[in-house]
Each structure stands twice: as C-alpha cells, then as structure tokens.
PDB file of C-alpha atoms in Angstrom:
ATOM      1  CA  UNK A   1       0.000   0.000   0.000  1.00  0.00           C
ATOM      2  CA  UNK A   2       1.672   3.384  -0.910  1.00  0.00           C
ATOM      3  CA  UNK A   3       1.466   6.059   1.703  1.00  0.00           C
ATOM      4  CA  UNK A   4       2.875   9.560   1.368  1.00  0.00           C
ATOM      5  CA  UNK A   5       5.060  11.785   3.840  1.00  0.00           C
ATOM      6  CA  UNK A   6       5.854  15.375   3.610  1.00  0.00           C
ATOM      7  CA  UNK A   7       9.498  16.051   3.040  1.00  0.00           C
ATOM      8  CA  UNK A   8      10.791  19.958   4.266  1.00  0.00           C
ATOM      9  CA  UNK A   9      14.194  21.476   3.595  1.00  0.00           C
ATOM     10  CA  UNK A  10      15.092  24.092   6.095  1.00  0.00           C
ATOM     11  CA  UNK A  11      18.072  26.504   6.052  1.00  0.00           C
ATOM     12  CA  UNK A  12      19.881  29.676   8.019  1.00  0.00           C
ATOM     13  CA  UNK A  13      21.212  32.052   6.321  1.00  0.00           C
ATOM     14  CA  UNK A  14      22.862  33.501   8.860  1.00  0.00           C
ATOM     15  CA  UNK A  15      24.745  33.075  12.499  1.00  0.00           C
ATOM     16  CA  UNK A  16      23.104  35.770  13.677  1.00  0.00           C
ATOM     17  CA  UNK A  17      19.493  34.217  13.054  1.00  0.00           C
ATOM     18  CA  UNK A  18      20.310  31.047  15.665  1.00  0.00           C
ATOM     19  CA  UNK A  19      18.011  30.632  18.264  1.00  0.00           C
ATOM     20  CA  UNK A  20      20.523  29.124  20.565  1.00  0.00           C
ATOM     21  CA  UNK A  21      19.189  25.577  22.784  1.00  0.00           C
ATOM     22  CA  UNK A  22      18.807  26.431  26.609  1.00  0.00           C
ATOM     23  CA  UNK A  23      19.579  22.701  27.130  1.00  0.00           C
ATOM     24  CA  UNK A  24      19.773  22.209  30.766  1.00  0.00           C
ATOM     25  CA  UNK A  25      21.617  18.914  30.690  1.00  0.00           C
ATOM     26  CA  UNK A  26      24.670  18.395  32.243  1.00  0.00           C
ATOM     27  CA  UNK A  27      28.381  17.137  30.827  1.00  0.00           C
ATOM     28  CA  UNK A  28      27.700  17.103  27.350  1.00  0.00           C
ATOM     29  CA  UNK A  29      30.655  17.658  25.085  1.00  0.00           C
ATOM     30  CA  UNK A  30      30.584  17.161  21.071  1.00  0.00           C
ATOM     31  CA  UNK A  31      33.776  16.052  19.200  1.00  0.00           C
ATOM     32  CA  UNK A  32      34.927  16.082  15.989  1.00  0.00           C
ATOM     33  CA  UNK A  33      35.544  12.259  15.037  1.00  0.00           C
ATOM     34  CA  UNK A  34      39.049  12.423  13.328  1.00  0.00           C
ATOM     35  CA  UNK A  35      39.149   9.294  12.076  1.00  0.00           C
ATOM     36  CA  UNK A  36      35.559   7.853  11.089  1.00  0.00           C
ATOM     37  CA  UNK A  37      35.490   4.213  10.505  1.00  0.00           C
ATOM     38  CA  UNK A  38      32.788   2.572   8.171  1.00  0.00           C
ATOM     39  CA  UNK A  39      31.386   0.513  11.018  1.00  0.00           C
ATOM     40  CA  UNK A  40      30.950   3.323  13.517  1.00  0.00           C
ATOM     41  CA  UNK A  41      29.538   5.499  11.186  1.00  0.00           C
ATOM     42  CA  UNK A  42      26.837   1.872   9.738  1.00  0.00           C
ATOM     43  CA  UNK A  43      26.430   1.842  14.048  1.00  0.00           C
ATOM     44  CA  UNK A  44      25.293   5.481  14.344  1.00  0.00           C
ATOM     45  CA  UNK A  45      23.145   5.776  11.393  1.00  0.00           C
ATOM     46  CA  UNK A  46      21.858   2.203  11.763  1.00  0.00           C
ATOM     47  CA  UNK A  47      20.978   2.760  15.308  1.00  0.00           C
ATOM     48  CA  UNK A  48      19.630   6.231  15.538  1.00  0.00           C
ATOM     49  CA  UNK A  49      17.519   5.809  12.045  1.00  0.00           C
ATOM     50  CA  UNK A  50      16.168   2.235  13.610  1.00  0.00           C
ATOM     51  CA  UNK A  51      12.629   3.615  13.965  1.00  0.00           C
ATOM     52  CA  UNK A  52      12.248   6.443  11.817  1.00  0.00           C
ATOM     53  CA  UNK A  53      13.060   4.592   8.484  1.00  0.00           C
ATOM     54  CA  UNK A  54      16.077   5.745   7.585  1.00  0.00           C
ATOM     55  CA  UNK A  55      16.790   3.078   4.841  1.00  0.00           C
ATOM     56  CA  UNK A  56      18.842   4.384   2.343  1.00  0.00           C
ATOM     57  CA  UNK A  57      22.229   3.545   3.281  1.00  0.00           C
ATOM     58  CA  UNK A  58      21.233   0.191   4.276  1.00  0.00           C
ATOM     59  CA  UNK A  59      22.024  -0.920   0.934  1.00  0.00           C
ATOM     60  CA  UNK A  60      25.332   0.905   0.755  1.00  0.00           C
ATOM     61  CA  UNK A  61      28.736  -1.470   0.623  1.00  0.00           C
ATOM     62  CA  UNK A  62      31.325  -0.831   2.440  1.00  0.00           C
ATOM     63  CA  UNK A  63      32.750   0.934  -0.319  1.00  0.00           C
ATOM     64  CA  UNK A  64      30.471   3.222  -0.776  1.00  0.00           C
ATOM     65  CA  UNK A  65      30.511   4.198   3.020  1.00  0.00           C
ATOM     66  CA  UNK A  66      34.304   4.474   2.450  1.00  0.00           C
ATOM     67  CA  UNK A  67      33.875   6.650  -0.523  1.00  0.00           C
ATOM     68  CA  UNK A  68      31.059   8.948   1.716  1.00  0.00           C
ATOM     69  CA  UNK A  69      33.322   9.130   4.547  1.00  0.00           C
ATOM     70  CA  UNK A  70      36.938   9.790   2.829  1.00  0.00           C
ATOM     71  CA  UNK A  71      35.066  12.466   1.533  1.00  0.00           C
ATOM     72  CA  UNK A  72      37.718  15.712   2.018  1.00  0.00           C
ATOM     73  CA  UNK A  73      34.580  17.329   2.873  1.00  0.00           C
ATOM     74  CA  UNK A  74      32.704  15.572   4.889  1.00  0.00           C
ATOM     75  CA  UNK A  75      32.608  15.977   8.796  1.00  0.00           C
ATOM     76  CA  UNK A  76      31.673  13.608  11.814  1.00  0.00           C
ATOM     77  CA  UNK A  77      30.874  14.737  14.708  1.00  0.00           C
ATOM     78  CA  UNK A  78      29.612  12.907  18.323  1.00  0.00           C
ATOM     79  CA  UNK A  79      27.920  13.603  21.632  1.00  0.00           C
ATOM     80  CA  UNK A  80      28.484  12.431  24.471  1.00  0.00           C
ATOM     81  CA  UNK A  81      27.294  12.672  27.879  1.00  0.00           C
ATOM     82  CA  UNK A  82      29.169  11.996  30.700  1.00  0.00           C
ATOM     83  CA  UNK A  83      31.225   9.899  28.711  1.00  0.00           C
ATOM     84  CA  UNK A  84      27.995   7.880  27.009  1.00  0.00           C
ATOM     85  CA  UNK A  85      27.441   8.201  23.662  1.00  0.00           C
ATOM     86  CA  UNK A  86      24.234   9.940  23.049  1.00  0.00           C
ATOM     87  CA  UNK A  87      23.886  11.105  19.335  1.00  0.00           C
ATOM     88  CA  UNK A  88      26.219  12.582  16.648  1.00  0.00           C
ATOM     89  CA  UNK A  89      25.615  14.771  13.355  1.00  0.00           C
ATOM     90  CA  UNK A  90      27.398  15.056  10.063  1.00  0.00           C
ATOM     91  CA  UNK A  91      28.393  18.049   8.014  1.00  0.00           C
ATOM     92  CA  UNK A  92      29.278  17.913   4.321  1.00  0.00           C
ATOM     93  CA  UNK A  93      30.521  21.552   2.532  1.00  0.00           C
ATOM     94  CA  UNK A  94      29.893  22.108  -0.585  1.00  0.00           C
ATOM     95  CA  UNK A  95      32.454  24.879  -1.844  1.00  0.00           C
ATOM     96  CA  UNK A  96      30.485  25.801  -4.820  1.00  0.00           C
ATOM     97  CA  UNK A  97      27.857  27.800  -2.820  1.00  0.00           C
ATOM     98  CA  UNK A  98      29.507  27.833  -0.396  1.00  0.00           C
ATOM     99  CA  UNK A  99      27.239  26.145   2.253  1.00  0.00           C
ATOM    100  CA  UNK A 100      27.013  23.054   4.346  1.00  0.00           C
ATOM    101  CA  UNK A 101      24.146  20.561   4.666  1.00  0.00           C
ATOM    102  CA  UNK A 102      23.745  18.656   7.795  1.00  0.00           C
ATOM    103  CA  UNK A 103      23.072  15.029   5.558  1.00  0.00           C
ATOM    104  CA  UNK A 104      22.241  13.097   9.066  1.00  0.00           C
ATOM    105  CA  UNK A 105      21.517  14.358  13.000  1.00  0.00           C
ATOM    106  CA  UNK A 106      20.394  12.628  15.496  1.00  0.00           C
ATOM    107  CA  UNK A 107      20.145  11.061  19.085  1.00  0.00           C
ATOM    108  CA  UNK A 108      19.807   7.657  20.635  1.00  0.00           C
ATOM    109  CA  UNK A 109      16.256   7.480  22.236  1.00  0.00           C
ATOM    110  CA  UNK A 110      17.163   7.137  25.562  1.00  0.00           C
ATOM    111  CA  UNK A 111      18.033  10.423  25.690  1.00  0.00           C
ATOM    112  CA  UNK A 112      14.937  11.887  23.663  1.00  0.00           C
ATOM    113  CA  UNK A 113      13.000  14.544  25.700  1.00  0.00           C
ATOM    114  CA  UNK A 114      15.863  16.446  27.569  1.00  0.00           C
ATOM    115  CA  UNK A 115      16.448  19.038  25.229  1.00  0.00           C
ATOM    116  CA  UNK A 116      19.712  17.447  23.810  1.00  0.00           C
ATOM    117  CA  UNK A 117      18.735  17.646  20.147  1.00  0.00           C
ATOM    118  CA  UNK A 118      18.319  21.301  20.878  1.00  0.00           C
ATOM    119  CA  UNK A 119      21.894  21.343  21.694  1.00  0.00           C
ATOM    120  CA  UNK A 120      23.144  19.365  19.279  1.00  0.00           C
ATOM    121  CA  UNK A 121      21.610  21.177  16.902  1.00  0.00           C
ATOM    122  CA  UNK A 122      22.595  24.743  17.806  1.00  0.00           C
ATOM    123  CA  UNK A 123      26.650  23.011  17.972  1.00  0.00           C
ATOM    124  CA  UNK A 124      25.927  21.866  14.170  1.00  0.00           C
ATOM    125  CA  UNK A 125      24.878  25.347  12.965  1.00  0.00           C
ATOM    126  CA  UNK A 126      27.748  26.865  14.857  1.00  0.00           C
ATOM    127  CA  UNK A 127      30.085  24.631  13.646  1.00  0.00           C
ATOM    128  CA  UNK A 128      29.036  25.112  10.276  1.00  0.00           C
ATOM    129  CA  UNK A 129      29.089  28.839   9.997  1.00  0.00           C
ATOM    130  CA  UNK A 130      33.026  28.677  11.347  1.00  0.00           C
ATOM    131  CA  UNK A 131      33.564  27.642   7.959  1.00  0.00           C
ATOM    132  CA  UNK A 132      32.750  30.843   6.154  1.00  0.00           C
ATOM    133  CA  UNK A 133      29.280  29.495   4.515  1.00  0.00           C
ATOM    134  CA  UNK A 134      26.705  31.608   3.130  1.00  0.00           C
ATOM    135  CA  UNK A 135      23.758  29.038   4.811  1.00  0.00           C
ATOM    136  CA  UNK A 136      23.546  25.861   6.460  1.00  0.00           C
ATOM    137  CA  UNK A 137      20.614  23.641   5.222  1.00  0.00           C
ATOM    138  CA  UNK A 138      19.202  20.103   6.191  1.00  0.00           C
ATOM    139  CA  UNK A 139      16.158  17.993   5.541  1.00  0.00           C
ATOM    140  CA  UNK A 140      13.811  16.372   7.392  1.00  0.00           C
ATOM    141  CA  UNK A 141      10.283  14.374   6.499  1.00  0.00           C
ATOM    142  CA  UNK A 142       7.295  13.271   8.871  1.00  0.00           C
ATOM    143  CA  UNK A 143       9.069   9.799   9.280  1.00  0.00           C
ATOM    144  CA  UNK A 144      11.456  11.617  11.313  1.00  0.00           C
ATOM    145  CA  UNK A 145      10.916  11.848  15.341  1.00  0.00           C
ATOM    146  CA  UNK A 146       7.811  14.195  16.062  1.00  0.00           C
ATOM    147  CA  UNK A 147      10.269  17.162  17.890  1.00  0.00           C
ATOM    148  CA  UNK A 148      13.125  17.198  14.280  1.00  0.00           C
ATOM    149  CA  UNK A 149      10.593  19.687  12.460  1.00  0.00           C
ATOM    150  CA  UNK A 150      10.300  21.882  15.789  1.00  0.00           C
ATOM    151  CA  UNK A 151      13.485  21.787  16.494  1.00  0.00           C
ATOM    152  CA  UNK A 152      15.216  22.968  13.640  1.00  0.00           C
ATOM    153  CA  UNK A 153      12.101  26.077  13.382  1.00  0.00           C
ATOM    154  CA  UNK A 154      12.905  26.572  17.008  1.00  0.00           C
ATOM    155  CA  UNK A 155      16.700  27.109  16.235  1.00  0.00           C
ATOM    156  CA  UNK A 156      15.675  29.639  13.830  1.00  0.00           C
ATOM    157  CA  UNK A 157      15.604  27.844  10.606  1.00  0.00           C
ATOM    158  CA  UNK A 158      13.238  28.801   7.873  1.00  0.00           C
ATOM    159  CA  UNK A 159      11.509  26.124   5.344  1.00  0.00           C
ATOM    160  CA  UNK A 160      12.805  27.033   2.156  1.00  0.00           C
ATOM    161  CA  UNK A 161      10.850  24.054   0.110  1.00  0.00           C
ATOM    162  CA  UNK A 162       8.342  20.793   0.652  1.00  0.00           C
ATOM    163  CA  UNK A 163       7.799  18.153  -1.234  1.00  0.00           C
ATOM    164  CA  UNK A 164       5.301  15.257  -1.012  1.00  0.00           C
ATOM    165  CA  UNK A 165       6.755  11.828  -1.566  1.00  0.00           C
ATOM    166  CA  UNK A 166       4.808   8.675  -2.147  1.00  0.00           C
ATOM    167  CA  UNK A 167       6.348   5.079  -1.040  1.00  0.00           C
ATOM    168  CA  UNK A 168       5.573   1.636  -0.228  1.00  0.00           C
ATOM    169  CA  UNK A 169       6.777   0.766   3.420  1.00  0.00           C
ATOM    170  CA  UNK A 170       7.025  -2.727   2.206  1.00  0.00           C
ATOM    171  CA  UNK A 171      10.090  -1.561  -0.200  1.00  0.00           C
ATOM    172  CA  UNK A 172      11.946  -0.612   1.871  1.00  0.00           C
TER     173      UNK A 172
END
C-alpha cells in the first residue's frame, strides 16, 4: 500500500538568526571524530535511524561508506554525555555555494526529551558557519521523530521548500 510523507528542507542564512538551545543537561561535550570508521559510522546511522526509516544507506557497501566518509569534505561529529554516547551529526561543505548541509543528526532514544537535540543542533549550525558558509541547510520528512521539524524552526531555521513523496513501506 503506498502512503505519502511530507518532506521539508530548512536553512539559516545567517549566524546571527540562531536561536541558541537552553539545554539544561549536564556534561555534554561534542567532538569532531578524526578518524571515522565505516562501522561506527553503519552503528550510528543504523541505530539512531532504527525507527524512523532511515533506509537508504542500508544498501550501501562498504565501499560506498568508504567513498562517503573519505570524503575531504565531509565531517563527523559525536555527543556524548558523561562519557555515554548519546547522538552525533554530520556536516558535508559544498564549496560551490559555499554552504554546508547537515546530511544526518540525530540522538539515541534514551536520551529523547531532555532538550539534547536542541543542543546538538545549535553546535551543528555553529560549527558550520566557522567555515565561512553563506547558509547551512538540512532535511527532514514526517518519518522523522515528532520534535526534528520543531526543532530545527525553534533554532531559527526557515523552510525554504516541501515536497510530497509517495512510497511503499514494504520496499523498503
């Protein structure tokens, strides 16, 4: 049976424009994974996409993660909380505009509902505009958890385009 979901693309356009998490959480730290191996990065995206049907690198080799991840441009970065890993985020820059799209974001569900994505989020935009880019753009659909679309308007970010996509679950 197909069913449809609503796909949004959000961007800032600007530092200034971040609405800036009041996460209350303590001893979180995010760091820049220097050396991402294919099987972490399967683990993360694997694990945090588990229920929100994040299927499209399932089918990706280990080549092809290899390729993604060599990437001169392509960033991984992880949270932790005291010590525990608790989500991560990756930025890829694209010189041309220059801007840089956050491809995948996200946090392990035991730590959903404590304002951590709101943090997360507000390091990724940061992080991105250090690099000189003109916006800072991601995508997100109504597969994703029910708090991704308000978090990323509550950070300040503007839908810039939608798009209705139909599926069958069972493909996937």
């Amino acid at each position: 049976m197909e069913r449809s979901i609503d796909r949004f693309y959000l961007h800032l356009i600007s530092r200034n424009d971040l609405i800036p998490s009041n996460c209350k959480e303590k001893n979180l730290e995010v760091i820049l994974e220097k050396e991402p191996t294919v099987d972490f990065c399967k683990f993360l995206y694997k694990e945090v996409g588990r229920d929100f049907f994040w299927r499209d690198r399932l089918k990706w080799s280990d080549q092809d993660w290899l390729n993604y991840i060599s990437n001169d441009f392509f960033k991984l970065y992880i949270l932790k909380q005291n010590n525990e890993l608790a989500g991560y985020y990756e930025l890829l820059y694209d010189p041309k505009i220059p801007s840089m799209e956050i491809p995948y974001f996200g946090i392990f569900k035991e730590f959903f509902g404590k304002g951590i994505g709101g943090y997360l989020l507000t390091d990724a935009i940061l992080t991105s505009f250090n690099q000189k880019i003109n916006k800072v753009w991601v995508h997100t659909c109504t597969l994703d958890h029910a708090n991704a679309l308000k978090n990323y308007l509550a950070r300040g970010m503007k839908i810039f385009k939608t798009e209705k996509i139909f599926f069958n679950p069972e493909n996937l």
